[in-house]
């Protein structure tokens, strides 16, 4: 392979898409992404799966895991063939609840956890050295309510392992709490405690960790806001730093935030607004203070998950209601986004993951 061919190879990435499509269209798709131009092409329906709402990829690239937002919910594992062109389901287990909406492997990839939005609990499974899920679920049910009409019961929306893998955090929208479960020496969930109490009606949905600092960022679906907090790695508790709205001051319509991501350098934070249909861009100070720089239209309706390209030069958005994935150029110095004009049509895209 000469240099020109190598450059073309390096610029062409594979993007996996989880969807909420139904019927024959349901399941996981794949697109080619040109990392030079931002163009999406060659849509391919890889595998049929019911409500494959969130995807997680193993570090070696050989496996894909899916949370399935069905009733009852489930978690699935898929394996690539030798040349990485076909995906086959290898296992499917109950999520021990309804509406599994998030899934993640532990840092050592020996545990897999999922959050059940519908029933408001979480589950954790052991994973063997080949990446297979072992049918020994450790499930925990959350209880409680909040003041918002969508908080009549617990709604676990995200599970994240701590960087060291010694805690599992559960973000619960229904009870305005982030719960911390210590993971014991037998790889079981220990006695839970509150890592962070959010404000009433915030409805926390997702959290992400800073790449180098002991810091966490949370997006609140119901309160349309983002929160920064410091992490005590010994106790697993968070201490709030800042909280800012994801919306322009003059907007008074309905809105429900969805996803949150941080640039690789930790200087810019991005959050999706469903209703306002935008990506909010924040600058992030060294001490964790947040400043809203602006909002960019997603060129679609109901932006759920979005993803930064590996080089952080582009940001791609999955717009569920309009069935399109839109591509934005990212300015590395200002953090701001601009629409490239590139998009791809897919049925109800909700999760984007680069291979």
XYZ file of C-alpha atoms in Angstrom:
355
model
C 0.000 0.000 0.000
C 1.509 3.352 -1.044
C 1.190 6.605 0.924
C -1.807 7.855 -1.057
C -3.701 4.608 -0.476
C -2.749 4.697 3.215
C -4.151 8.243 3.553
C -7.427 7.191 1.948
C -7.585 4.163 4.259
C -6.923 6.332 7.329
C -9.548 8.907 6.363
C -12.324 6.329 5.949
C -13.856 5.361 9.298
C -16.751 3.058 10.123
C -19.699 4.454 12.103
C -22.114 2.105 13.873
C -25.674 3.294 14.439
C -28.148 1.943 16.982
C -31.779 2.635 16.088
C -35.311 2.586 17.419
C -36.589 1.482 14.020
C -39.317 -1.163 13.822
C -40.210 -4.079 11.574
C -37.660 -5.157 8.969
C -35.705 -1.905 9.454
C -34.940 -2.468 13.135
C -31.405 -3.050 14.350
C -27.823 -1.864 13.925
C -26.500 -0.065 10.849
C -23.082 0.922 9.584
C -21.926 3.924 7.546
C -18.624 4.993 6.029
C -17.356 8.330 7.348
C -14.756 10.368 5.482
C -12.658 12.019 8.203
C -11.281 14.538 5.678
C -14.560 15.848 4.239
C -17.151 14.776 6.829
C -19.153 12.897 4.222
C -21.291 9.860 5.180
C -21.909 7.075 2.658
C -22.563 3.361 2.055
C -25.392 2.736 4.496
C -25.577 -0.930 5.500
C -28.075 -2.779 7.697
C -25.777 -5.061 9.691
C -28.050 -6.981 11.987
C -31.678 -7.026 13.106
C -32.269 -6.248 16.790
C -35.308 -4.952 18.649
C -34.839 -1.404 19.992
C -31.026 -1.442 20.020
C -30.904 1.935 21.712
C -27.331 2.109 22.986
C -24.157 0.427 21.752
C -20.813 -0.228 23.430
C -17.700 -1.493 21.634
C -14.924 -3.637 23.110
C -11.416 -2.158 23.067
C -10.123 -4.792 20.659
C -12.923 -3.981 18.227
C -14.105 -7.592 18.045
C -17.410 -7.226 19.909
C -20.416 -4.936 20.072
C -22.837 -4.856 23.006
C -26.370 -3.485 22.835
C -28.990 -2.434 25.353
C -32.466 -3.225 24.095
C -35.261 -0.912 25.208
C -37.960 -3.549 25.111
C -40.381 -4.716 27.808
C -38.839 -6.731 29.358
C -35.444 -5.276 28.477
C -32.347 -7.198 27.463
C -28.636 -6.936 26.711
C -27.009 -8.523 23.668
C -23.467 -9.329 22.556
C -22.392 -9.442 18.910
C -19.166 -10.621 17.303
C -17.486 -9.533 14.067
C -16.372 -12.124 11.540
C -12.675 -12.452 10.587
C -12.581 -9.525 8.151
C -14.907 -7.332 10.231
C -17.680 -7.132 7.660
C -20.472 -9.103 9.332
C -21.934 -8.925 12.826
C -23.480 -11.986 14.503
C -25.370 -12.116 17.786
C -23.661 -14.446 20.255
C -25.827 -13.959 23.345
C -28.873 -12.197 24.750
C -29.848 -11.946 28.419
C -32.520 -10.199 30.429
C -31.641 -6.763 31.767
C -33.670 -7.734 34.852
C -36.057 -4.860 34.170
C -37.855 -2.891 31.451
C -36.509 -0.537 28.823
C -32.737 -1.046 28.961
C -31.344 2.222 27.634
C -27.606 2.267 28.384
C -24.800 -0.292 28.532
C -21.103 -0.192 29.411
C -18.123 -2.478 29.998
C -15.858 -2.020 33.005
C -12.273 -0.751 32.398
C -10.957 -4.343 32.555
C -13.881 -5.475 30.365
C -14.715 -8.246 32.844
C -18.080 -6.722 33.847
C -21.002 -5.345 31.846
C -23.672 -3.062 33.322
C -26.979 -1.774 31.982
C -29.573 0.775 33.103
C -33.325 0.104 32.900
C -35.244 3.315 32.318
C -38.705 1.765 32.397
C -38.464 -0.117 35.685
C -35.815 2.062 37.342
C -33.042 -0.358 38.184
C -29.635 -1.551 37.027
C -27.981 -4.884 36.316
C -24.365 -6.062 36.159
C -23.098 -9.242 34.509
C -19.678 -10.904 34.573
C -17.906 -11.118 31.190
C -15.414 -13.894 30.361
C -11.994 -13.488 28.734
C -13.512 -14.007 25.282
C -16.026 -11.204 25.829
C -19.019 -13.450 26.418
C -21.667 -12.375 28.928
C -21.991 -14.866 31.804
C -25.546 -15.486 32.993
C -25.034 -14.389 36.614
C -26.947 -11.093 36.922
C -26.519 -8.797 39.912
C -29.581 -6.534 39.806
C -30.520 -3.545 41.981
C -33.867 -1.756 42.060
C -34.126 1.993 42.740
C -37.081 3.594 44.533
C -38.327 7.157 44.860
C -40.043 10.006 43.018
C -39.484 13.620 42.027
C -41.620 16.725 41.435
C -41.746 16.512 37.613
C -44.528 14.605 35.826
C -41.874 12.235 34.432
C -40.630 11.430 37.950
C -43.484 9.296 39.288
C -40.965 6.492 39.881
C -37.256 5.717 39.531
C -35.813 5.822 35.988
C -32.193 4.696 35.755
C -30.831 6.225 32.558
C -27.074 5.647 32.596
C -24.450 3.430 34.237
C -20.759 4.364 34.302
C -17.826 2.588 35.867
C -15.301 4.749 37.706
C -11.928 5.120 35.992
C -10.397 2.623 38.429
C -13.349 0.248 38.054
C -14.046 0.195 41.795
C -17.450 1.954 41.633
C -20.466 1.670 39.380
C -22.412 4.937 39.100
C -26.115 4.910 38.259
C -27.695 8.126 36.987
C -31.392 8.078 37.924
C -33.655 10.621 36.230
C -36.698 9.728 38.324
C -35.199 10.449 41.751
C -32.710 13.267 40.945
C -29.775 11.228 42.218
C -26.517 9.725 41.095
C -25.994 6.547 43.085
C -22.610 4.938 43.766
C -22.265 1.169 44.111
C -18.869 -0.068 45.357
C -17.700 -3.170 43.477
C -16.353 -5.743 45.921
C -13.576 -8.322 45.515
C -16.128 -10.867 44.265
C -17.209 -8.453 41.501
C -20.575 -7.869 43.152
C -22.353 -4.576 43.835
C -21.917 -3.430 47.439
C -24.010 -1.127 49.623
C -25.221 1.857 47.639
C -24.785 5.494 48.669
C -25.667 8.832 47.074
C -22.754 10.192 45.029
C -24.623 13.412 44.206
C -28.066 14.813 45.000
C -29.298 16.957 42.103
C -31.816 19.777 42.459
C -35.513 18.733 42.534
C -36.808 18.225 39.004
C -33.363 18.250 37.342
C -33.852 14.727 35.991
C -30.199 13.694 35.464
C -29.715 11.545 32.357
C -26.040 10.934 31.494
C -22.617 11.590 33.023
C -19.096 11.706 31.584
C -15.673 11.857 33.203
C -12.931 14.361 32.441
C -10.080 12.637 30.544
C -7.361 13.581 33.068
C -8.920 15.276 36.114
C -11.039 13.706 38.882
C -14.089 15.512 37.574
C -17.494 14.605 36.230
C -20.088 16.365 34.070
C -23.818 15.572 34.207
C -26.617 16.491 31.824
C -30.106 17.022 33.232
C -32.874 16.012 30.835
C -35.797 17.635 32.644
C -34.026 20.766 33.868
C -32.158 21.462 30.593
C -28.871 22.045 32.368
C -25.353 20.698 32.839
C -23.533 20.274 36.143
C -19.817 19.941 36.845
C -18.510 18.251 39.986
C -15.279 17.047 41.534
C -14.890 13.321 42.250
C -13.548 11.880 45.495
C -11.999 8.667 44.183
C -11.772 7.144 47.679
C -15.418 7.550 48.703
C -16.977 7.733 45.244
C -18.868 10.929 46.095
C -19.166 14.077 43.943
C -18.956 17.725 45.031
C -20.824 20.152 42.787
C -18.868 23.002 41.148
C -21.191 24.688 38.657
C -24.585 24.408 36.951
C -25.617 26.146 33.720
C -28.623 26.086 31.369
C -28.213 24.503 27.930
C -30.726 26.939 26.394
C -30.621 30.546 25.174
C -32.194 32.969 27.647
C -34.983 33.951 25.223
C -36.188 30.374 24.557
C -39.411 29.429 26.383
C -40.520 26.276 24.537
C -40.400 22.655 25.658
C -37.029 20.968 25.842
C -35.493 17.694 27.029
C -31.716 17.293 27.063
C -30.190 13.984 25.976
C -26.459 13.474 25.489
C -23.219 15.049 26.725
C -19.608 14.859 25.497
C -16.307 16.551 26.244
C -13.573 17.385 23.739
C -10.403 15.319 24.041
C -8.513 18.275 25.535
C -11.233 18.761 28.180
C -11.751 22.422 27.205
C -15.187 22.231 25.576
C -18.432 20.545 26.580
C -21.290 19.671 24.222
C -24.918 18.900 25.118
C -27.940 18.015 22.976
C -31.286 19.811 23.292
C -34.413 17.978 22.101
C -37.175 20.498 21.457
C -34.843 23.431 20.893
C -33.145 20.943 18.551
C -29.606 22.156 19.033
C -26.172 21.323 20.348
C -25.098 23.633 23.172
C -21.381 24.422 23.319
C -19.695 25.333 26.615
C -16.168 26.338 27.432
C -14.807 24.592 30.524
C -12.287 26.252 32.827
C -9.475 24.415 34.622
C -11.536 24.627 37.820
C -14.680 23.205 36.178
C -16.651 26.429 35.628
C -18.959 26.322 32.601
C -19.710 29.099 30.111
C -22.347 28.721 27.377
C -20.758 29.886 24.109
C -23.788 29.279 21.923
C -26.172 26.756 20.372
C -26.079 25.256 16.881
C -29.175 23.893 15.092
C -28.922 20.142 14.532
C -30.672 20.412 11.132
C -33.227 17.861 12.311
C -35.682 16.950 15.062
C -35.034 15.306 18.439
C -31.234 14.952 18.669
C -30.608 11.981 20.896
C -27.034 10.711 20.978
C -24.176 12.492 19.212
C -20.499 11.698 18.771
C -17.225 13.513 18.206
C -15.026 11.984 15.515
C -11.839 10.389 16.908
C -9.741 13.397 15.847
C -12.397 15.765 17.275
C -12.607 17.663 13.969
C -16.258 16.741 13.461
C -19.390 16.238 15.547
C -22.163 13.934 14.289
C -25.754 14.052 15.561
C -28.451 11.341 15.504
C -31.847 13.042 14.976
C -34.424 10.410 15.825
C -37.683 11.979 14.634
C -36.372 13.210 11.268
C -34.341 10.045 10.668
C -31.132 11.812 9.743
C -27.525 11.954 10.944
C -26.025 15.400 10.451
C -22.334 16.315 10.368
C -20.764 19.463 11.844
C -17.242 20.804 11.531
C -15.672 21.653 14.886
C -13.254 24.557 15.387
C -10.589 23.259 17.784
C -9.643 26.697 19.130
C -13.123 28.185 19.650
C -15.003 24.913 20.172
C -17.821 26.169 17.939
C -19.692 24.075 15.369
C -20.756 24.713 11.771
C -22.952 22.514 9.567
C -21.038 20.826 6.738
C -24.112 20.149 4.634
C -23.422 16.410 4.909
C -26.084 14.089 6.265
C -27.347 10.533 5.964
C -30.871 9.171 6.224
C -31.534 6.221 8.552
C -34.695 5.099 10.394
C -34.821 6.521 13.939
C -31.082 6.742 14.706
C -30.378 7.061 18.448
C -26.745 6.016 19.033
C -23.511 6.700 17.107
C -20.256 4.843 17.761
C -17.045 4.940 15.728
C -15.311 1.579 15.235
